[in-house]
CSV table of C-alpha atoms in Angstrom, one decimal:
chain,number,residue,atom,x,y,z
A,153,UNK,CA,21.0,-27.2,-4.6
A,154,UNK,CA,18.7,-24.3,-4.9
A,155,UNK,CA,17.2,-23.3,-1.6
A,156,UNK,CA,13.4,-23.1,-1.8
A,157,UNK,CA,11.9,-19.6,-1.2
A,158,UNK,CA,8.3,-18.4,-1.1
A,159,UNK,CA,6.9,-14.9,-1.3
A,160,UNK,CA,3.5,-13.2,-0.9
A,161,UNK,CA,1.4,-12.8,-4.0
A,162,UNK,CA,2.3,-9.7,-6.0
A,163,UNK,CA,-0.7,-7.7,-5.1
A,164,UNK,CA,-0.3,-8.5,-1.4
A,165,UNK,CA,3.4,-7.7,-1.6
A,166,UNK,CA,2.9,-4.4,-3.4
A,167,UNK,CA,1.7,-2.5,-0.3
A,168,UNK,CA,4.8,-3.3,1.7
A,169,UNK,CA,7.0,-2.1,-1.2
A,170,UNK,CA,5.3,1.3,-1.5
A,171,UNK,CA,8.2,3.2,0.0
A,172,UNK,CA,7.5,6.9,-0.7
A,173,UNK,CA,4.8,5.9,-3.2
A,174,UNK,CA,7.4,4.6,-5.6
A,175,UNK,CA,6.2,1.2,-6.8
A,176,UNK,CA,3.5,-0.2,-9.0
A,177,UNK,CA,3.0,-3.8,-9.9
A,178,UNK,CA,3.2,-3.1,-13.6
A,179,UNK,CA,6.6,-1.6,-13.8
A,180,UNK,CA,10.2,-2.6,-14.0
A,181,UNK,CA,12.1,-5.3,-12.3
A,182,UNK,CA,10.1,-8.2,-10.9
A,183,UNK,CA,9.9,-7.4,-7.2
A,184,UNK,CA,9.2,-11.0,-6.1
A,185,UNK,CA,12.2,-12.4,-8.0
A,186,UNK,CA,14.4,-9.6,-6.6
A,187,UNK,CA,13.4,-10.3,-3.0
A,188,UNK,CA,13.5,-14.1,-3.1
A,189,UNK,CA,17.0,-13.9,-4.7
A,190,UNK,CA,18.3,-11.7,-2.0
A,191,UNK,CA,16.9,-13.9,0.8
A,192,UNK,CA,18.3,-17.0,-0.8
A,193,UNK,CA,21.7,-15.3,-1.0
A,194,UNK,CA,21.6,-14.5,2.7
A,195,UNK,CA,21.3,-18.2,3.4
A,196,UNK,CA,24.4,-18.8,1.2
A,197,UNK,CA,26.3,-15.9,2.8
A,198,UNK,CA,25.8,-17.2,6.3
A,199,UNK,CA,24.8,-20.8,5.9
A,200,UNK,CA,21.5,-21.2,7.8
A,201,UNK,CA,18.5,-23.5,7.8
A,202,UNK,CA,15.9,-20.8,7.2
A,203,UNK,CA,15.4,-17.1,6.6
A,204,UNK,CA,12.5,-14.7,6.9
A,205,UNK,CA,12.2,-11.2,5.6
A,206,UNK,CA,9.7,-9.0,7.4
A,207,UNK,CA,8.6,-5.5,6.3
A,208,UNK,CA,6.4,-2.8,7.9
A,209,UNK,CA,3.5,-1.2,6.1
A,210,UNK,CA,4.5,2.3,5.0
A,211,UNK,CA,0.8,3.4,4.7
A,212,UNK,CA,0.3,2.7,8.4
A,213,UNK,CA,3.8,3.4,9.7
A,214,UNK,CA,4.3,5.6,12.8
A,215,UNK,CA,7.4,7.4,13.8
A,216,UNK,CA,7.6,5.3,17.0
A,217,UNK,CA,8.6,1.9,15.5
A,218,UNK,CA,7.6,0.0,18.6
A,219,UNK,CA,3.9,0.8,17.6
A,220,UNK,CA,4.2,-0.6,14.1
A,221,UNK,CA,3.5,-4.1,12.8
A,222,UNK,CA,5.8,-6.3,10.6
A,223,UNK,CA,4.6,-8.8,8.0
A,224,UNK,CA,6.5,-11.9,6.8
A,225,UNK,CA,6.8,-11.2,3.0
A,226,UNK,CA,9.5,-13.8,2.0
A,227,UNK,CA,10.4,-17.1,3.6
A,228,UNK,CA,13.2,-19.5,2.6
A,229,UNK,CA,14.7,-22.8,3.6
A,230,UNK,CA,12.9,-24.7,6.2
A,231,UNK,CA,10.6,-21.8,7.1
A,232,UNK,CA,7.2,-23.1,5.9
A,233,UNK,CA,4.7,-21.3,3.6
A,234,UNK,CA,2.4,-20.9,6.6
A,235,UNK,CA,4.7,-18.2,7.8
A,236,UNK,CA,3.9,-15.9,4.8
A,237,UNK,CA,1.7,-13.0,5.7
A,238,UNK,CA,2.0,-13.5,9.5
A,239,UNK,CA,2.0,-10.4,11.6
A,240,UNK,CA,4.6,-9.6,14.2
A,241,UNK,CA,4.7,-6.7,16.7
A,242,UNK,CA,8.1,-5.3,17.8
A,243,UNK,CA,7.4,-6.3,21.5
A,244,UNK,CA,6.7,-10.0,20.6
A,245,UNK,CA,10.2,-11.3,19.9
A,246,UNK,CA,13.7,-11.0,18.6
A,247,UNK,CA,12.7,-10.1,15.0
A,248,UNK,CA,10.6,-7.2,16.2
A,249,UNK,CA,13.2,-6.1,18.7
A,250,UNK,CA,15.8,-5.8,15.9
A,251,UNK,CA,13.3,-3.7,13.9
A,252,UNK,CA,12.4,-1.4,16.9
A,253,UNK,CA,16.1,-0.9,18.0
A,254,UNK,CA,17.5,-0.7,14.5
A,255,UNK,CA,20.5,-2.9,15.6
A,256,UNK,CA,21.9,-6.3,14.6
A,257,UNK,CA,21.3,-9.1,17.1
A,258,UNK,CA,22.5,-12.7,17.4
A,259,UNK,CA,21.3,-15.3,20.0
A,260,UNK,CA,22.8,-18.7,20.1
A,261,UNK,CA,20.8,-20.1,23.0
A,262,UNK,CA,17.3,-19.1,22.3
A,263,UNK,CA,15.8,-21.1,25.1
A,264,UNK,CA,12.4,-19.8,26.0
A,265,UNK,CA,12.7,-16.6,24.1
A,266,UNK,CA,10.4,-15.8,21.2
A,267,UNK,CA,11.8,-15.4,17.7
A,268,UNK,CA,8.7,-13.8,16.2
A,269,UNK,CA,5.8,-14.3,18.6
A,270,UNK,CA,4.1,-17.2,20.4
A,271,UNK,CA,1.6,-17.7,17.6
A,272,UNK,CA,4.1,-17.4,14.7
A,273,UNK,CA,6.8,-19.5,16.4
A,274,UNK,CA,4.3,-22.3,16.6
A,275,UNK,CA,4.3,-22.4,12.8
A,276,UNK,CA,8.0,-23.1,12.5
A,277,UNK,CA,8.7,-26.7,11.3
A,278,UNK,CA,11.8,-27.2,13.5
A,279,UNK,CA,13.0,-25.9,16.9
A,280,UNK,CA,15.1,-22.8,16.8
A,281,UNK,CA,18.4,-22.9,18.6
A,282,UNK,CA,20.2,-19.9,17.1
A,283,UNK,CA,19.0,-16.6,15.5
A,284,UNK,CA,20.9,-13.8,13.6
A,285,UNK,CA,18.9,-10.8,12.6
A,286,UNK,CA,19.7,-7.4,11.0
A,287,UNK,CA,17.5,-4.4,10.3
A,288,UNK,CA,16.5,-3.5,6.8
A,289,UNK,CA,17.1,0.2,6.1
A,290,UNK,CA,15.8,2.4,3.2
A,291,UNK,CA,16.8,6.1,3.0
A,292,UNK,CA,18.0,6.0,6.6
A,293,UNK,CA,14.6,4.6,7.7
A,294,UNK,CA,14.3,1.2,9.3
A,295,UNK,CA,11.6,-0.6,7.4
A,296,UNK,CA,11.9,-4.3,8.4
A,297,UNK,CA,14.2,-7.1,9.6
A,298,UNK,CA,15.9,-10.1,7.9
A,299,UNK,CA,16.1,-13.1,10.3
A,300,UNK,CA,18.3,-16.2,9.9
A,301,UNK,CA,17.4,-19.3,11.9
A,302,UNK,CA,19.7,-22.2,12.9
A,303,UNK,CA,23.2,-22.0,11.5
A,304,UNK,CA,23.9,-25.1,9.5
A,305,UNK,CA,27.3,-25.8,11.3
A,306,UNK,CA,27.5,-26.6,15.0
A,307,UNK,CA,28.3,-23.8,17.5
A,308,UNK,CA,25.8,-21.2,16.4
A,309,UNK,CA,26.5,-17.8,14.9
A,310,UNK,CA,29.9,-16.4,15.6
A,311,UNK,CA,31.6,-13.0,15.4
A,312,UNK,CA,32.5,-13.6,11.7
A,313,UNK,CA,28.8,-14.4,10.9
A,314,UNK,CA,27.9,-11.1,12.7
A,315,UNK,CA,30.3,-9.1,10.4
A,316,UNK,CA,29.2,-10.9,7.3
A,317,UNK,CA,25.5,-10.4,8.1
A,318,UNK,CA,26.1,-6.7,8.8
A,319,UNK,CA,27.7,-6.4,5.4
A,320,UNK,CA,24.9,-8.3,3.8
A,321,UNK,CA,22.3,-6.1,5.6
A,322,UNK,CA,24.0,-3.0,4.1
A,323,UNK,CA,24.0,-4.7,0.6
A,324,UNK,CA,20.3,-5.6,1.0
A,325,UNK,CA,19.4,-2.0,2.0
A,326,UNK,CA,21.4,-0.6,-1.0
A,327,UNK,CA,19.9,-3.1,-3.4
A,328,UNK,CA,16.4,-2.3,-2.2
A,329,UNK,CA,17.1,1.4,-2.5
A,330,UNK,CA,18.3,0.9,-6.1
A,331,UNK,CA,15.1,-0.9,-6.9
A,332,UNK,CA,13.0,1.9,-5.4
A,333,UNK,CA,15.1,4.5,-7.3
A,334,UNK,CA,14.4,2.7,-10.5
A,335,UNK,CA,10.7,2.8,-9.8
A,336,UNK,CA,10.9,6.4,-8.9
A,337,UNK,CA,12.1,7.3,-12.4
A,338,UNK,CA,9.2,5.3,-13.9
A,339,UNK,CA,6.6,6.7,-11.5
A,340,UNK,CA,7.2,10.4,-12.2
A,341,UNK,CA,5.2,10.3,-15.5
A,342,UNK,CA,2.3,8.6,-13.7
A,343,UNK,CA,1.9,10.8,-10.7
A,344,UNK,CA,0.1,14.1,-10.1
A,345,UNK,CA,2.7,16.6,-9.0
A,346,UNK,CA,0.5,18.2,-6.3
A,347,UNK,CA,-0.9,15.2,-4.5
A,348,UNK,CA,1.4,12.4,-5.6
A,349,UNK,CA,-1.7,10.3,-6.4
A,350,UNK,CA,-1.8,8.7,-9.9
A,351,UNK,CA,-2.8,11.1,-12.7
A,352,UNK,CA,-5.7,10.9,-15.1
A,353,UNK,CA,-3.6,9.5,-17.9
A,354,UNK,CA,-2.5,6.5,-15.9
A,355,UNK,CA,-6.0,6.1,-14.4
A,356,UNK,CA,-7.5,5.6,-17.9
A,357,UNK,CA,-4.8,3.2,-18.9
A,358,UNK,CA,-5.2,1.1,-15.7
A,359,UNK,CA,-9.0,1.1,-15.9
A,360,UNK,CA,-8.9,-0.2,-19.4
A,361,UNK,CA,-6.4,-2.9,-18.4
A,362,UNK,CA,-8.7,-4.1,-15.6
A,363,UNK,CA,-11.8,-4.1,-17.7
A,364,UNK,CA,-10.0,-6.1,-20.4
A,365,UNK,CA,-9.2,-8.6,-17.7
A,366,UNK,CA,-12.7,-8.8,-16.4
A,367,UNK,CA,-14.2,-9.0,-19.9
A,368,UNK,CA,-12.2,-12.2,-20.5
A,369,UNK,CA,-13.2,-13.8,-17.1
A,370,UNK,CA,-16.5,-15.1,-15.7
A,371,UNK,CA,-15.7,-14.0,-12.2
A,372,UNK,CA,-14.3,-11.0,-10.4
A,373,UNK,CA,-15.5,-7.4,-10.2
A,374,UNK,CA,-14.2,-3.9,-9.8
A,375,UNK,CA,-15.8,-0.7,-8.5
A,376,UNK,CA,-15.2,2.8,-9.8
A,377,UNK,CA,-15.6,5.8,-7.5
A,378,UNK,CA,-15.9,9.4,-8.7
A,379,UNK,CA,-15.3,11.9,-5.9
A,380,UNK,CA,-15.6,15.6,-5.8
A,381,UNK,CA,-14.8,18.0,-3.0
A,382,UNK,CA,-17.6,20.2,-1.7
A,383,UNK,CA,-17.0,23.9,-0.9
A,384,UNK,CA,-13.3,24.0,-2.0
A,385,UNK,CA,-14.1,27.2,-3.9
A,386,UNK,CA,-15.0,29.0,-0.7
A,387,UNK,CA,-11.6,28.0,0.8
A,388,UNK,CA,-9.8,29.4,-2.3
A,389,UNK,CA,-11.9,32.6,-2.3
A,390,UNK,CA,-11.4,33.3,1.4
A,391,UNK,CA,-8.0,31.9,2.1
A,392,UNK,CA,-6.2,31.8,-1.2
A,393,UNK,CA,-5.2,29.1,-3.7
A,394,UNK,CA,-2.2,28.0,-1.6
A,395,UNK,CA,-4.6,27.0,1.1
A,396,UNK,CA,-6.8,25.2,-1.5
A,397,UNK,CA,-3.8,23.3,-2.8
A,398,UNK,CA,-2.9,22.1,0.7
A,399,UNK,CA,-6.5,20.9,1.2
A,400,UNK,CA,-6.1,18.8,-1.9
A,401,UNK,CA,-2.9,17.3,-0.5
A,402,UNK,CA,-4.6,16.5,2.7
A,403,UNK,CA,-7.6,14.9,1.0
A,404,UNK,CA,-5.1,12.7,-0.9
A,405,UNK,CA,-3.6,11.6,2.4
A,406,UNK,CA,-7.0,10.8,3.8
A,407,UNK,CA,-7.9,8.8,0.7
A,408,UNK,CA,-4.7,6.7,1.1
A,409,UNK,CA,-5.4,6.1,4.8
A,410,UNK,CA,-9.0,5.0,4.1
A,411,UNK,CA,-7.8,2.7,1.2
A,412,UNK,CA,-4.9,1.1,3.1
A,413,UNK,CA,-6.6,-2.2,3.5
A,414,UNK,CA,-7.9,-2.4,-0.1
A,415,UNK,CA,-6.4,-3.3,-3.4
A,416,UNK,CA,-7.0,0.0,-5.1
A,417,UNK,CA,-5.7,2.9,-7.3
A,418,UNK,CA,-6.6,6.4,-6.1
A,419,UNK,CA,-6.1,9.1,-8.7
A,420,UNK,CA,-6.5,12.9,-9.0
A,421,UNK,CA,-8.7,13.3,-12.0
A,422,UNK,CA,-8.4,17.0,-12.2
A,423,UNK,CA,-9.2,20.1,-10.2
A,424,UNK,CA,-10.9,19.0,-7.0
A,425,UNK,CA,-12.1,15.7,-8.5
A,426,UNK,CA,-10.6,12.3,-7.6
A,427,UNK,CA,-11.2,8.7,-8.8
A,428,UNK,CA,-10.6,5.4,-7.1
A,429,UNK,CA,-10.5,2.0,-8.8
A,430,UNK,CA,-11.3,-0.7,-6.3
A,431,UNK,CA,-10.2,-4.2,-7.5
A,432,UNK,CA,-12.1,-7.3,-6.6
A,433,UNK,CA,-14.8,-5.2,-5.0
A,434,UNK,CA,-18.6,-5.7,-5.3
A,435,UNK,CA,-21.2,-2.9,-4.9
A,436,UNK,CA,-21.8,-3.4,-1.2
A,437,UNK,CA,-18.1,-3.3,-0.4
A,438,UNK,CA,-17.6,-0.3,-2.6
A,439,UNK,CA,-20.4,1.6,-0.8
A,440,UNK,CA,-18.8,0.7,2.6
A,441,UNK,CA,-15.5,2.1,1.4
A,442,UNK,CA,-17.1,5.2,0.0
A,443,UNK,CA,-18.9,5.8,3.3
A,444,UNK,CA,-15.6,5.4,5.2
A,445,UNK,CA,-14.0,8.0,2.9
A,446,UNK,CA,-17.0,10.4,3.2
A,447,UNK,CA,-17.0,10.2,7.0
A,448,UNK,CA,-13.2,10.6,7.2
A,449,UNK,CA,-13.2,13.8,5.1
A,450,UNK,CA,-16.1,15.3,7.0
A,451,UNK,CA,-14.3,14.6,10.3
A,452,UNK,CA,-10.9,15.8,9.1
A,453,UNK,CA,-9.4,19.1,10.5
A,454,UNK,CA,-7.8,20.7,7.4
A,455,UNK,CA,-4.9,23.2,7.4
A,456,UNK,CA,-3.9,22.8,11.1
A,457,UNK,CA,-0.4,24.2,10.2
A,458,UNK,CA,0.7,27.4,8.5
A,459,UNK,CA,0.6,27.5,4.7
A,460,UNK,CA,3.3,30.2,4.5
A,461,UNK,CA,5.4,32.7,6.4
A,462,UNK,CA,3.2,34.7,8.8
A,463,UNK,CA,0.1,32.6,7.9
A,464,UNK,CA,-1.6,31.0,10.9
A,465,UNK,CA,-3.1,27.5,10.8
A,466,UNK,CA,-6.7,27.6,9.9
A,467,UNK,CA,-8.0,24.4,11.5
A,468,UNK,CA,-10.9,24.0,9.1
A,469,UNK,CA,-13.3,21.3,10.3
A,470,UNK,CA,-16.8,20.8,8.9
A,471,UNK,CA,-16.1,23.0,6.0
A,472,UNK,CA,-14.8,20.6,3.4
A,473,UNK,CA,-16.9,17.5,2.6
A,474,UNK,CA,-17.0,15.1,-0.3
A,475,UNK,CA,-19.6,13.8,-2.7
A,476,UNK,CA,-19.1,10.3,-4.2
A,477,UNK,CA,-20.6,8.4,-7.2
A,478,UNK,CA,-20.3,4.6,-7.3
A,479,UNK,CA,-20.5,2.1,-10.2
A,480,UNK,CA,-19.3,-1.5,-10.6
A,481,UNK,CA,-18.4,-3.6,-13.6
A,482,UNK,CA,-20.8,-6.4,-13.0
A,483,UNK,CA,-23.7,-4.2,-12.1
A,484,UNK,CA,-23.3,-1.4,-14.6
A,485,UNK,CA,-21.5,-2.7,-17.7
A,486,UNK,CA,-23.4,-4.4,-20.5
A,487,UNK,CA,-22.3,-8.0,-21.2
A,488,UNK,CA,-21.3,-8.5,-24.8
A,489,UNK,CA,-20.1,-4.9,-25.4
A,490,UNK,CA,-16.4,-4.4,-26.2
A,491,UNK,CA,-14.1,-3.6,-23.3
A,492,UNK,CA,-13.6,0.1,-24.6
A,493,UNK,CA,-17.4,0.4,-24.7
A,494,UNK,CA,-17.7,-1.0,-21.2
A,495,UNK,CA,-15.1,1.4,-19.9
A,496,UNK,CA,-17.1,4.3,-21.4
A,497,UNK,CA,-20.2,2.9,-19.7
A,498,UNK,CA,-18.8,2.7,-16.2
A,499,UNK,CA,-17.2,6.1,-16.5
A,500,UNK,CA,-20.6,7.7,-17.5
A,501,UNK,CA,-22.4,5.8,-14.7
A,502,UNK,CA,-20.0,6.8,-12.0
A,503,UNK,CA,-20.0,10.4,-13.2
A,504,UNK,CA,-23.8,10.5,-13.4
A,505,UNK,CA,-24.0,9.2,-9.8
A,506,UNK,CA,-21.6,11.9,-8.7
A,507,UNK,CA,-23.7,14.6,-10.4
A,508,UNK,CA,-26.8,13.2,-8.6
A,509,UNK,CA,-24.9,13.4,-5.3
A,510,UNK,CA,-24.3,17.1,-5.9
A,511,UNK,CA,-27.9,17.7,-6.8
A,512,UNK,CA,-29.1,16.0,-3.6
A,513,UNK,CA,-27.2,18.4,-1.3
A,514,UNK,CA,-23.6,17.1,-1.4
A,515,UNK,CA,-21.7,15.1,1.3
A,516,UNK,CA,-23.4,11.9,0.2
A,517,UNK,CA,-22.7,8.6,-1.5
A,518,UNK,CA,-24.8,7.8,-4.6
A,519,UNK,CA,-25.0,4.5,-6.5
A,520,UNK,CA,-25.5,4.7,-10.3
A,521,UNK,CA,-28.8,3.4,-11.6
A,522,UNK,CA,-28.7,0.2,-13.8
A,523,UNK,CA,-31.3,1.7,-16.1
A,524,UNK,CA,-29.4,4.4,-17.9
A,525,UNK,CA,-26.2,6.5,-17.6
A,526,UNK,CA,-28.2,9.6,-16.9
A,527,UNK,CA,-30.0,8.5,-13.7
A,528,UNK,CA,-28.8,7.5,-10.3
A,529,UNK,CA,-30.1,6.3,-6.9
A,530,UNK,CA,-29.2,8.1,-3.7
A,531,UNK,CA,-27.9,5.5,-1.2
A,532,UNK,CA,-26.5,7.6,1.6
A,533,UNK,CA,-26.8,11.2,2.6
């Protein structure tokens, strides 16, 4: 009999699989099939009633694992669908303890102990008597835990189960690493070598795919942000291009932090220009995200560390700012036009809004006008 297994939707799952920025939902082996198969096999390897795979969020991960948060990304067996997406802190229970310590743990008399947390444990469909959990490791970094609940045979988990689960944990880590290595090879052609953001070639491909999808649907939206750094030339002139290149890397990092809670595609468009595709985002939400990015860049201290031997850190704050132009599919694309024409429209609209932001004094967010591609309305400054 095939053990039922459930997994987060692909777009929700993708953020937990972005180890070293390797994965994209459009490439290679099906991640959901890969992970559900592994979790099912864990239940066969050490016969148990249920299994839960939890992963941390690499975009928000801190070096001190006890400060991170785990998310249930795959559940199998008697663990209900309600468990999917639940958050667990390392201090809350056995699953988090295994992640924080990076060590295998088995408990055969759970008693009043928490497996996940008080709130998450209440979602389990049957009482937990025994637990066996192993850390999930990728490139020597602990990134989650795999938890088995209630051994099928009486007596709980024994020493043999511990050894088998240790072997399976090693196999899981190796298989996950192989999947990520496969993605790494595919990603090289899509990434900008300086910032590791997606490049302009992949940006245009992805934007067209998303517009094709929206053109065939009655619902949904996307926002396009055009972003341009203010005053980067002065940094290049005064401190050299190595310093300017490091500023671009740090801006890419700030972008990713600001976009961590969105479904988005940040790209380096060229030079000191960036783009962001925000999926399922209307104009108001896009403006809010843009303001968050603008404020974060303005508040960031750039170049705190040396950029080369004998070069002191510059700690530039208040020097680099960013101007942003915003357009959305539903607001700025003409219904009835072909998807390629609509793509051209939204590109022109966002670019015109960015140009208006520069003319208005920089360090502001501008929304494109709905009247023409050559006019824009200043929203924030």
